[in-house]
């Protein structure tokens, strides 16, 4: 079996970051914060986080922060909780969470939801926006009790899309910032449970098709809130281990092609519900290693496809979950190296 081409992958990740004119950099421009999280966490798992200039990264992250406290995918873009979590995760990697005004970030996560509600009453929304220099800052001064959606769900930004991804992101972010008590956890859990399907899986909204990505979000959110007892572990474990196909790779739902990224979404979920022994780990390791570009570095979705940072990260993270030798261990719920999570919760 091929080995993990550690040095090549490190070189590839550092090159993507430097080469701003490449196709990959250009198409990822608006979600560079996610890219930073994928690339830097992969580097940390590979033991090479010290090859980046910390001050440069932190200074760029802070330039992506908005008055509201939230972060955008790059400088000059709109804030969204997806990017806010990535920013918080990268700061955690570098042990730099202290640069944050935690109340401000937390309030932003809460405010997004209220803004969405106000938008439903457009006249009210418009009158607020026109009378505020910063609508988010003003909204944070409004009644806190109304900040979470009535049904416990979360929106991603002021435009109101609801998705269990955002429930996970809000819960993970607030948990890292040690202020989970700012939301109604009971309602958040109840909303997630309303997205559970008869097959044991979870979708993005109630009645939505079970998908491994959404399952990670729901199981992760339940794990972070101490609510895994609501999951039928055997039923969900069965659905998840059925995702392994002949090549050893995992798909995200029935009849779909395998993709390296599901080595994270499926495997982390199986670990959280204690059913990871139901898949063939050796075959999955082989599938991930077969997706490497052993000459130029990087990992692709399937063997012989073009590599990218997203698949490189989830390939390395999957191998870490599979205890591949030489890699740092990753926490399946926080999606951060275990030593980083321990530092957040157990140091001084
Ligand atoms: C911190 C790890 C971490 C995550 C943050 C954004 C997020 C929370 C989770 C995303 C979960 C998700 C929905 C992942 C799936 C991504 C994916 C490959 C979607 C592709 O879906 P389809 O339908 O592909 O195009 P399939 O494989 O079903 O054909």
mmCIF file of C-alpha atoms and ligand atoms in Angstrom:
data_model
loop_
_atom_site.group_PDB
_atom_site.id
_atom_site.type_symbol
_atom_site.label_atom_id
_atom_site.label_comp_id
_atom_site.label_asym_id
_atom_site.label_seq_id
_atom_site.Cartn_x
_atom_site.Cartn_y
_atom_site.Cartn_z
ATOM 1 C CA UNK A 1 0.000 0.000 0.000
ATOM 2 C CA UNK A 2 1.234 3.551 -0.745
ATOM 3 C CA UNK A 3 2.290 5.690 2.218
ATOM 4 C CA UNK A 4 1.040 9.147 3.111
ATOM 5 C CA UNK A 5 3.233 11.614 1.194
ATOM 6 C CA UNK A 6 3.546 14.002 4.157
ATOM 7 C CA UNK A 7 6.218 16.356 2.760
ATOM 8 C CA UNK A 8 4.478 16.618 -0.621
ATOM 9 C CA UNK A 9 1.149 17.507 1.021
ATOM 10 C CA UNK A 10 2.770 20.155 3.223
ATOM 11 C CA UNK A 11 4.440 21.678 0.153
ATOM 12 C CA UNK A 12 1.143 21.592 -1.776
ATOM 13 C CA UNK A 13 -0.840 23.337 1.004
ATOM 14 C CA UNK A 14 1.802 26.057 1.439
ATOM 15 C CA UNK A 15 1.925 26.596 -2.349
ATOM 16 C CA UNK A 16 -1.873 27.027 -2.657
ATOM 17 C CA UNK A 17 -1.699 29.738 -0.027
ATOM 18 C CA UNK A 18 1.153 31.558 -1.796
ATOM 19 C CA UNK A 19 -0.044 31.253 -5.390
ATOM 20 C CA UNK A 20 -2.963 33.723 -5.345
ATOM 21 C CA UNK A 21 -3.366 33.619 -9.149
ATOM 22 C CA UNK A 22 -3.946 29.870 -9.422
ATOM 23 C CA UNK A 23 -7.380 28.585 -10.468
ATOM 24 C CA UNK A 24 -7.909 27.077 -7.013
ATOM 25 C CA UNK A 25 -7.102 30.339 -5.207
ATOM 26 C CA UNK A 26 -9.338 32.393 -7.493
ATOM 27 C CA UNK A 27 -12.403 30.140 -7.155
ATOM 28 C CA UNK A 28 -11.867 29.956 -3.400
ATOM 29 C CA UNK A 29 -11.390 33.708 -2.950
ATOM 30 C CA UNK A 30 -14.801 34.263 -1.307
ATOM 31 C CA UNK A 31 -14.375 31.341 1.107
ATOM 32 C CA UNK A 32 -10.722 31.805 1.939
ATOM 33 C CA UNK A 33 -11.508 31.633 5.682
ATOM 34 C CA UNK A 34 -12.758 28.059 5.230
ATOM 35 C CA UNK A 35 -9.691 27.328 3.090
ATOM 36 C CA UNK A 36 -7.453 28.678 5.862
ATOM 37 C CA UNK A 37 -9.130 26.351 8.369
ATOM 38 C CA UNK A 38 -8.773 23.326 6.047
ATOM 39 C CA UNK A 39 -5.150 24.036 5.099
ATOM 40 C CA UNK A 40 -3.896 25.053 8.537
ATOM 41 C CA UNK A 41 -5.635 22.217 10.392
ATOM 42 C CA UNK A 42 -4.184 19.746 7.870
ATOM 43 C CA UNK A 43 -0.718 21.265 8.446
ATOM 44 C CA UNK A 44 -1.180 20.909 12.208
ATOM 45 C CA UNK A 45 -2.258 17.257 11.896
ATOM 46 C CA UNK A 46 0.831 16.691 9.731
ATOM 47 C CA UNK A 47 2.991 18.322 12.436
ATOM 48 C CA UNK A 48 3.957 21.324 10.287
ATOM 49 C CA UNK A 49 1.909 24.265 11.580
ATOM 50 C CA UNK A 50 5.172 26.038 12.398
ATOM 51 C CA UNK A 51 5.852 26.515 8.665
ATOM 52 C CA UNK A 52 3.388 29.433 8.499
ATOM 53 C CA UNK A 53 3.773 33.028 9.636
ATOM 54 C CA UNK A 54 1.345 33.262 12.580
ATOM 55 C CA UNK A 55 1.264 37.073 12.742
ATOM 56 C CA UNK A 56 0.378 37.328 9.056
ATOM 57 C CA UNK A 57 -2.510 34.857 9.432
ATOM 58 C CA UNK A 58 -3.905 36.517 12.580
ATOM 59 C CA UNK A 59 -3.683 39.980 11.067
ATOM 60 C CA UNK A 60 -5.582 38.794 7.938
ATOM 61 C CA UNK A 61 -8.242 37.062 10.085
ATOM 62 C CA UNK A 62 -8.827 40.225 12.085
ATOM 63 C CA UNK A 63 -9.233 42.185 8.840
ATOM 64 C CA UNK A 64 -12.119 39.825 8.010
ATOM 65 C CA UNK A 65 -13.951 40.644 11.241
ATOM 66 C CA UNK A 66 -16.977 42.929 10.997
ATOM 67 C CA UNK A 67 -18.417 45.474 13.379
ATOM 68 C CA UNK A 68 -21.024 42.856 14.315
ATOM 69 C CA UNK A 69 -18.319 40.520 15.644
ATOM 70 C CA UNK A 70 -18.825 37.995 12.823
ATOM 71 C CA UNK A 71 -16.234 37.059 10.185
ATOM 72 C CA UNK A 72 -16.406 36.965 6.395
ATOM 73 C CA UNK A 73 -14.761 34.536 3.991
ATOM 74 C CA UNK A 74 -12.255 37.193 2.934
ATOM 75 C CA UNK A 75 -11.594 40.909 3.329
ATOM 76 C CA UNK A 76 -14.496 42.995 2.017
ATOM 77 C CA UNK A 77 -17.069 40.173 1.958
ATOM 78 C CA UNK A 78 -20.198 39.735 4.091
ATOM 79 C CA UNK A 79 -20.041 37.919 7.442
ATOM 80 C CA UNK A 80 -21.538 34.450 7.889
ATOM 81 C CA UNK A 81 -21.418 31.972 10.770
ATOM 82 C CA UNK A 82 -19.705 29.389 8.528
ATOM 83 C CA UNK A 83 -16.690 31.717 8.262
ATOM 84 C CA UNK A 84 -16.990 32.794 11.885
ATOM 85 C CA UNK A 85 -16.467 29.203 13.042
ATOM 86 C CA UNK A 86 -13.470 28.782 10.729
ATOM 87 C CA UNK A 87 -11.923 32.012 12.074
ATOM 88 C CA UNK A 88 -12.459 30.871 15.672
ATOM 89 C CA UNK A 89 -11.026 27.427 14.875
ATOM 90 C CA UNK A 90 -7.892 28.903 13.267
ATOM 91 C CA UNK A 91 -7.386 31.253 16.236
ATOM 92 C CA UNK A 92 -7.737 28.200 18.514
ATOM 93 C CA UNK A 93 -5.088 26.337 16.471
ATOM 94 C CA UNK A 94 -2.634 29.167 17.128
ATOM 95 C CA UNK A 95 -3.694 29.579 20.770
ATOM 96 C CA UNK A 96 -4.831 33.110 19.926
ATOM 97 C CA UNK A 97 -8.455 33.090 21.050
ATOM 98 C CA UNK A 98 -7.555 35.941 23.386
ATOM 99 C CA UNK A 99 -7.505 38.398 20.448
ATOM 100 C CA UNK A 100 -11.294 38.040 20.327
ATOM 101 C CA UNK A 101 -13.940 40.039 22.111
ATOM 102 C CA UNK A 102 -15.888 36.875 22.902
ATOM 103 C CA UNK A 103 -19.142 38.652 23.844
ATOM 104 C CA UNK A 104 -19.104 40.405 20.488
ATOM 105 C CA UNK A 105 -18.692 37.206 18.458
ATOM 106 C CA UNK A 106 -21.300 35.376 20.531
ATOM 107 C CA UNK A 107 -23.772 38.251 20.210
ATOM 108 C CA UNK A 108 -23.256 38.217 16.453
ATOM 109 C CA UNK A 109 -24.156 34.533 16.286
ATOM 110 C CA UNK A 110 -27.319 35.336 18.175
ATOM 111 C CA UNK A 111 -28.079 38.540 16.281
ATOM 112 C CA UNK A 112 -28.078 36.908 12.838
ATOM 113 C CA UNK A 113 -31.206 35.063 13.804
ATOM 114 C CA UNK A 114 -33.065 38.097 15.046
ATOM 115 C CA UNK A 115 -32.193 40.072 11.935
ATOM 116 C CA UNK A 116 -33.691 37.319 9.848
ATOM 117 C CA UNK A 117 -36.909 37.589 11.840
ATOM 118 C CA UNK A 118 -36.981 41.330 11.445
ATOM 119 C CA UNK A 119 -36.512 40.891 7.721
ATOM 120 C CA UNK A 120 -39.823 39.041 7.630
ATOM 121 C CA UNK A 121 -41.363 42.376 8.666
ATOM 122 C CA UNK A 122 -39.652 44.394 5.979
ATOM 123 C CA UNK A 123 -40.877 47.795 7.058
ATOM 124 C CA UNK A 124 -39.414 47.251 10.512
ATOM 125 C CA UNK A 125 -36.161 45.903 9.067
ATOM 126 C CA UNK A 126 -35.805 48.846 6.731
ATOM 127 C CA UNK A 127 -36.522 51.385 9.408
ATOM 128 C CA UNK A 128 -33.906 49.798 11.637
ATOM 129 C CA UNK A 129 -31.286 49.534 8.896
ATOM 130 C CA UNK A 130 -31.804 53.119 7.794
ATOM 131 C CA UNK A 131 -31.481 54.430 11.313
ATOM 132 C CA UNK A 132 -28.380 52.459 12.280
ATOM 133 C CA UNK A 133 -24.744 52.964 11.418
ATOM 134 C CA UNK A 134 -24.308 49.281 12.153
ATOM 135 C CA UNK A 135 -27.507 47.263 12.094
ATOM 136 C CA UNK A 136 -25.871 44.300 13.798
ATOM 137 C CA UNK A 137 -24.535 46.469 16.602
ATOM 138 C CA UNK A 138 -28.001 47.933 17.133
ATOM 139 C CA UNK A 139 -29.732 44.590 17.001
ATOM 140 C CA UNK A 140 -27.454 43.279 19.709
ATOM 141 C CA UNK A 141 -29.005 45.887 21.976
ATOM 142 C CA UNK A 142 -32.503 44.489 21.412
ATOM 143 C CA UNK A 143 -34.276 41.980 23.642
ATOM 144 C CA UNK A 144 -31.983 38.945 23.937
ATOM 145 C CA UNK A 145 -34.820 36.527 24.676
ATOM 146 C CA UNK A 146 -36.007 36.634 21.072
ATOM 147 C CA UNK A 147 -32.633 35.945 19.456
ATOM 148 C CA UNK A 148 -32.976 32.238 18.753
ATOM 149 C CA UNK A 149 -35.601 31.056 16.269
ATOM 150 C CA UNK A 150 -38.740 29.940 18.048
ATOM 151 C CA UNK A 151 -38.227 26.335 16.952
ATOM 152 C CA UNK A 152 -34.602 26.279 18.160
ATOM 153 C CA UNK A 153 -33.070 26.359 14.658
ATOM 154 C CA UNK A 154 -30.284 28.686 13.482
ATOM 155 C CA UNK A 155 -29.839 30.826 10.395
ATOM 156 C CA UNK A 156 -26.463 31.327 8.772
ATOM 157 C CA UNK A 157 -26.640 35.093 8.330
ATOM 158 C CA UNK A 158 -29.038 37.994 8.105
ATOM 159 C CA UNK A 159 -30.706 36.526 5.000
ATOM 160 C CA UNK A 160 -32.232 33.747 7.034
ATOM 161 C CA UNK A 161 -31.438 30.379 5.454
ATOM 162 C CA UNK A 162 -32.036 27.653 8.068
ATOM 163 C CA UNK A 163 -29.942 24.469 8.021
ATOM 164 C CA UNK A 164 -28.678 21.983 10.616
ATOM 165 C CA UNK A 165 -25.167 22.987 9.468
ATOM 166 C CA UNK A 166 -25.772 26.322 11.177
ATOM 167 C CA UNK A 167 -26.999 24.622 14.373
ATOM 168 C CA UNK A 168 -23.690 22.743 14.541
ATOM 169 C CA UNK A 169 -21.641 25.811 13.674
ATOM 170 C CA UNK A 170 -23.336 27.991 16.313
ATOM 171 C CA UNK A 171 -23.029 25.296 18.983
ATOM 172 C CA UNK A 172 -19.411 24.436 18.134
ATOM 173 C CA UNK A 173 -18.370 28.087 18.015
ATOM 174 C CA UNK A 174 -20.077 29.025 21.295
ATOM 175 C CA UNK A 175 -18.704 25.885 22.932
ATOM 176 C CA UNK A 176 -15.110 26.767 21.903
ATOM 177 C CA UNK A 177 -15.727 30.263 23.284
ATOM 178 C CA UNK A 178 -17.111 28.685 26.488
ATOM 179 C CA UNK A 179 -20.460 30.498 26.298
ATOM 180 C CA UNK A 180 -22.934 27.850 25.153
ATOM 181 C CA UNK A 181 -25.307 29.008 27.884
ATOM 182 C CA UNK A 182 -26.111 32.080 25.735
ATOM 183 C CA UNK A 183 -28.458 30.023 23.571
ATOM 184 C CA UNK A 184 -31.447 27.888 24.455
ATOM 185 C CA UNK A 185 -29.662 24.529 24.189
ATOM 186 C CA UNK A 186 -32.804 22.525 24.918
ATOM 187 C CA UNK A 187 -34.624 24.100 21.968
ATOM 188 C CA UNK A 188 -31.552 23.762 19.717
ATOM 189 C CA UNK A 189 -31.426 20.025 20.517
ATOM 190 C CA UNK A 190 -35.151 19.637 20.014
ATOM 191 C CA UNK A 191 -34.892 21.251 16.545
ATOM 192 C CA UNK A 192 -32.042 18.920 15.574
ATOM 193 C CA UNK A 193 -34.087 15.930 16.715
ATOM 194 C CA UNK A 194 -36.976 17.140 14.545
ATOM 195 C CA UNK A 195 -34.626 16.648 11.556
ATOM 196 C CA UNK A 196 -34.114 12.958 12.406
ATOM 197 C CA UNK A 197 -35.455 10.497 9.837
ATOM 198 C CA UNK A 198 -36.909 6.997 10.050
ATOM 199 C CA UNK A 199 -33.632 5.581 8.664
ATOM 200 C CA UNK A 200 -31.800 6.949 11.734
ATOM 201 C CA UNK A 201 -30.069 9.733 9.748
ATOM 202 C CA UNK A 202 -30.578 13.516 9.732
ATOM 203 C CA UNK A 203 -31.299 16.081 7.026
ATOM 204 C CA UNK A 204 -30.821 19.848 6.756
ATOM 205 C CA UNK A 205 -34.403 20.668 7.817
ATOM 206 C CA UNK A 206 -37.321 18.536 9.084
ATOM 207 C CA UNK A 207 -38.193 15.947 6.409
ATOM 208 C CA UNK A 208 -34.940 16.563 4.497
ATOM 209 C CA UNK A 209 -33.133 13.525 3.071
ATOM 210 C CA UNK A 210 -30.504 11.912 5.308
ATOM 211 C CA UNK A 211 -27.028 12.959 4.192
ATOM 212 C CA UNK A 212 -23.681 12.131 5.828
ATOM 213 C CA UNK A 213 -22.668 15.817 5.990
ATOM 214 C CA UNK A 214 -25.840 16.785 7.837
ATOM 215 C CA UNK A 215 -25.491 13.706 10.049
ATOM 216 C CA UNK A 216 -22.039 14.923 11.131
ATOM 217 C CA UNK A 217 -23.565 18.316 11.980
ATOM 218 C CA UNK A 218 -26.470 16.856 13.965
ATOM 219 C CA UNK A 219 -24.476 14.160 15.749
ATOM 220 C CA UNK A 220 -21.658 16.674 16.419
ATOM 221 C CA UNK A 221 -24.113 19.217 17.872
ATOM 222 C CA UNK A 222 -25.742 16.501 19.995
ATOM 223 C CA UNK A 223 -22.294 15.354 21.202
ATOM 224 C CA UNK A 224 -21.250 18.907 22.119
ATOM 225 C CA UNK A 225 -24.456 19.423 24.107
ATOM 226 C CA UNK A 226 -24.305 16.047 25.883
ATOM 227 C CA UNK A 227 -27.386 14.805 24.031
ATOM 228 C CA UNK A 228 -26.152 11.689 22.190
ATOM 229 C CA UNK A 229 -28.578 9.525 24.183
ATOM 230 C CA UNK A 230 -31.316 10.735 21.790
ATOM 231 C CA UNK A 231 -29.616 8.925 18.879
ATOM 232 C CA UNK A 232 -30.577 5.355 17.913
ATOM 233 C CA UNK A 233 -26.924 4.351 17.594
ATOM 234 C CA UNK A 234 -27.504 0.924 16.032
ATOM 235 C CA UNK A 235 -29.915 2.260 13.408
ATOM 236 C CA UNK A 236 -27.727 5.258 12.515
ATOM 237 C CA UNK A 237 -24.560 3.133 12.720
ATOM 238 C CA UNK A 238 -26.083 0.716 10.192
ATOM 239 C CA UNK A 239 -26.973 3.544 7.767
ATOM 240 C CA UNK A 240 -23.489 5.040 8.115
ATOM 241 C CA UNK A 241 -21.536 1.815 7.653
ATOM 242 C CA UNK A 242 -23.639 1.071 4.559
ATOM 243 C CA UNK A 243 -21.869 4.095 3.026
ATOM 244 C CA UNK A 244 -18.731 2.014 2.418
ATOM 245 C CA UNK A 245 -18.523 0.865 -1.209
ATOM 246 C CA UNK A 246 -16.422 -1.816 -2.920
ATOM 247 C CA UNK A 247 -13.351 0.409 -3.373
ATOM 248 C CA UNK A 248 -13.273 0.968 0.401
ATOM 249 C CA UNK A 249 -14.313 4.634 0.026
ATOM 250 C CA UNK A 250 -17.437 6.113 1.613
ATOM 251 C CA UNK A 251 -20.324 7.902 -0.084
ATOM 252 C CA UNK A 252 -22.641 10.510 1.454
ATOM 253 C CA UNK A 253 -25.948 8.771 0.740
ATOM 254 C CA UNK A 254 -27.232 5.647 -1.057
ATOM 255 C CA UNK A 255 -26.350 5.115 -4.746
ATOM 256 C CA UNK A 256 -23.794 7.952 -4.787
ATOM 257 C CA UNK A 257 -20.097 7.854 -5.647
ATOM 258 C CA UNK A 258 -17.498 7.598 -2.884
ATOM 259 C CA UNK A 259 -15.632 10.776 -2.009
ATOM 260 C CA UNK A 260 -12.650 11.281 0.302
ATOM 261 C CA UNK A 261 -14.480 14.008 2.246
ATOM 262 C CA UNK A 262 -16.953 11.420 3.591
ATOM 263 C CA UNK A 263 -13.984 9.792 5.301
ATOM 264 C CA UNK A 264 -14.527 12.688 7.684
ATOM 265 C CA UNK A 265 -18.316 13.197 7.701
ATOM 266 C CA UNK A 266 -19.123 9.469 8.052
ATOM 267 C CA UNK A 267 -16.178 8.342 10.160
ATOM 268 C CA UNK A 268 -16.397 11.136 12.747
ATOM 269 C CA UNK A 269 -20.122 10.366 13.162
ATOM 270 C CA UNK A 270 -19.423 6.632 13.562
ATOM 271 C CA UNK A 271 -16.789 7.420 16.200
ATOM 272 C CA UNK A 272 -19.144 9.745 18.105
ATOM 273 C CA UNK A 273 -21.786 7.000 18.293
ATOM 274 C CA UNK A 274 -19.198 4.312 19.014
ATOM 275 C CA UNK A 275 -19.798 2.208 15.875
ATOM 276 C CA UNK A 276 -16.580 2.804 13.919
ATOM 277 C CA UNK A 277 -15.682 -0.899 14.146
ATOM 278 C CA UNK A 278 -18.562 -1.579 11.725
ATOM 279 C CA UNK A 279 -16.543 -0.456 8.685
ATOM 280 C CA UNK A 280 -13.428 -1.926 7.069
ATOM 281 C CA UNK A 281 -10.817 0.600 8.212
ATOM 282 C CA UNK A 282 -7.940 -0.870 6.218
ATOM 283 C CA UNK A 283 -9.849 -0.574 2.939
ATOM 284 C CA UNK A 284 -10.748 3.025 3.745
ATOM 285 C CA UNK A 285 -7.107 3.896 4.472
ATOM 286 C CA UNK A 286 -6.168 2.410 1.099
ATOM 287 C CA UNK A 287 -8.905 4.400 -0.688
ATOM 288 C CA UNK A 288 -7.696 7.687 0.842
ATOM 289 C CA UNK A 289 -4.046 6.950 0.021
ATOM 290 C CA UNK A 290 -5.051 6.055 -3.556
ATOM 291 C CA UNK A 291 -6.482 9.587 -3.916
ATOM 292 C CA UNK A 292 -3.097 11.260 -3.300
ATOM 293 C CA UNK A 293 -1.116 13.036 -5.975
ATOM 294 C CA UNK A 294 2.173 11.455 -4.927
ATOM 295 C CA UNK A 295 4.210 13.666 -7.259
ATOM 296 C CA UNK A 296 2.857 17.136 -6.537
ATOM 297 C CA UNK A 297 1.028 16.584 -3.257
ATOM 298 C CA UNK A 298 -2.639 17.060 -2.361
ATOM 299 C CA UNK A 299 -5.582 14.649 -2.167
ATOM 300 C CA UNK A 300 -8.588 14.477 -4.511
ATOM 301 C CA UNK A 301 -12.183 13.257 -4.099
ATOM 302 C CA UNK A 302 -11.500 9.987 -5.985
ATOM 303 C CA UNK A 303 -8.387 8.349 -7.447
ATOM 304 C CA UNK A 304 -6.876 10.249 -10.425
ATOM 305 C CA UNK A 305 -9.046 13.379 -10.015
ATOM 306 C CA UNK A 306 -7.602 16.863 -9.475
ATOM 307 C CA UNK A 307 -6.530 17.620 -5.910
ATOM 308 C CA UNK A 308 -7.750 20.538 -3.774
ATOM 309 C CA UNK A 309 -7.279 21.799 -0.203
ATOM 310 C CA UNK A 310 -10.769 20.699 0.937
ATOM 311 C CA UNK A 311 -10.155 17.044 0.027
ATOM 312 C CA UNK A 312 -6.555 17.212 1.233
ATOM 313 C CA UNK A 313 -7.781 18.289 4.678
ATOM 314 C CA UNK A 314 -10.603 15.763 4.940
ATOM 315 C CA UNK A 315 -8.330 12.982 3.652
ATOM 316 C CA UNK A 316 -5.693 13.757 6.279
ATOM 317 C CA UNK A 317 -8.376 14.238 8.974
ATOM 318 C CA UNK A 318 -9.943 10.885 8.014
ATOM 319 C CA UNK A 319 -6.553 9.188 8.291
ATOM 320 C CA UNK A 320 -6.077 10.831 11.682
ATOM 321 C CA UNK A 321 -9.432 9.382 12.839
ATOM 322 C CA UNK A 322 -8.144 6.013 11.578
ATOM 323 C CA UNK A 323 -5.004 6.414 13.775
ATOM 324 C CA UNK A 324 -2.673 6.591 10.772
ATOM 325 C CA UNK A 325 0.905 6.608 12.138
ATOM 326 C CA UNK A 326 2.651 9.969 12.532
ATOM 327 C CA UNK A 327 -0.498 12.109 12.455
ATOM 328 C CA UNK A 328 -1.819 14.126 15.383
ATOM 329 C CA UNK A 329 -5.189 12.924 16.706
ATOM 330 C CA UNK A 330 -8.279 14.957 15.773
ATOM 331 C CA UNK A 331 -11.410 15.444 17.880
ATOM 332 C CA UNK A 332 -14.458 14.127 15.957
ATOM 333 C CA UNK A 333 -16.902 16.704 17.367
ATOM 334 C CA UNK A 334 -14.824 19.917 17.391
ATOM 335 C CA UNK A 335 -12.927 19.029 14.177
ATOM 336 C CA UNK A 336 -9.749 20.344 15.800
ATOM 337 C CA UNK A 337 -6.613 18.517 16.915
ATOM 338 C CA UNK A 338 -7.174 16.865 20.314
ATOM 339 C CA UNK A 339 -4.287 18.810 21.928
ATOM 340 C CA UNK A 340 -5.926 22.088 20.819
ATOM 341 C CA UNK A 341 -9.270 21.049 22.341
ATOM 342 C CA UNK A 342 -7.532 19.988 25.561
ATOM 343 C CA UNK A 343 -5.724 23.330 25.713
ATOM 344 C CA UNK A 344 -9.042 25.220 25.383
ATOM 345 C CA UNK A 345 -10.801 23.304 28.139
ATOM 346 C CA UNK A 346 -8.110 22.014 30.463
ATOM 347 C CA UNK A 347 -5.292 24.579 30.543
ATOM 348 C CA UNK A 348 -4.954 27.122 33.370
HETATM 349 C C1 LIG B 1 -15.842 22.256 11.100
HETATM 350 C C2 LIG B 1 -15.694 20.134 9.786
HETATM 351 C C3 LIG B 1 -16.442 21.368 10.095
HETATM 352 C C4 LIG B 1 -17.624 21.629 9.482
HETATM 353 C C5 LIG B 1 -18.447 22.831 9.686
HETATM 354 C C6 LIG B 1 -20.167 23.424 7.024
HETATM 355 C C7 LIG B 1 -20.244 22.297 7.982
HETATM 356 C C8 LIG B 1 -19.921 22.546 9.424
HETATM 357 C C9 LIG B 1 -20.611 21.075 7.584
HETATM 358 C C10 LIG B 1 -20.961 20.726 6.184
HETATM 359 C C11 LIG B 1 -21.561 19.344 6.175
HETATM 360 C C12 LIG B 1 -21.950 18.929 4.784
HETATM 361 C C13 LIG B 1 -23.309 19.243 4.348
HETATM 362 C C14 LIG B 1 -21.057 18.235 4.034
HETATM 363 C C15 LIG B 1 -21.324 17.668 2.712
HETATM 364 C C16 LIG B 1 -20.512 18.361 1.675
HETATM 365 C C17 LIG B 1 -20.728 17.731 0.317
HETATM 366 C C18 LIG B 1 -19.665 16.918 -0.259
HETATM 367 C C19 LIG B 1 -21.860 17.948 -0.320
HETATM 368 C C20 LIG B 1 -22.081 17.370 -1.653
HETATM 369 O O1 LIG B 1 -23.395 17.002 -1.741
HETATM 370 P P1 LIG B 1 -23.895 16.404 -3.124
HETATM 371 O O2 LIG B 1 -25.324 16.105 -3.026
HETATM 372 O O3 LIG B 1 -22.948 15.171 -3.198
HETATM 373 O O4 LIG B 1 -23.461 17.303 -4.233
HETATM 374 P P2 LIG B 1 -23.215 13.634 -3.157
HETATM 375 O O5 LIG B 1 -21.931 13.090 -2.567
HETATM 376 O O6 LIG B 1 -24.401 13.355 -2.266
HETATM 377 O O7 LIG B 1 -23.397 13.241 -4.569
#
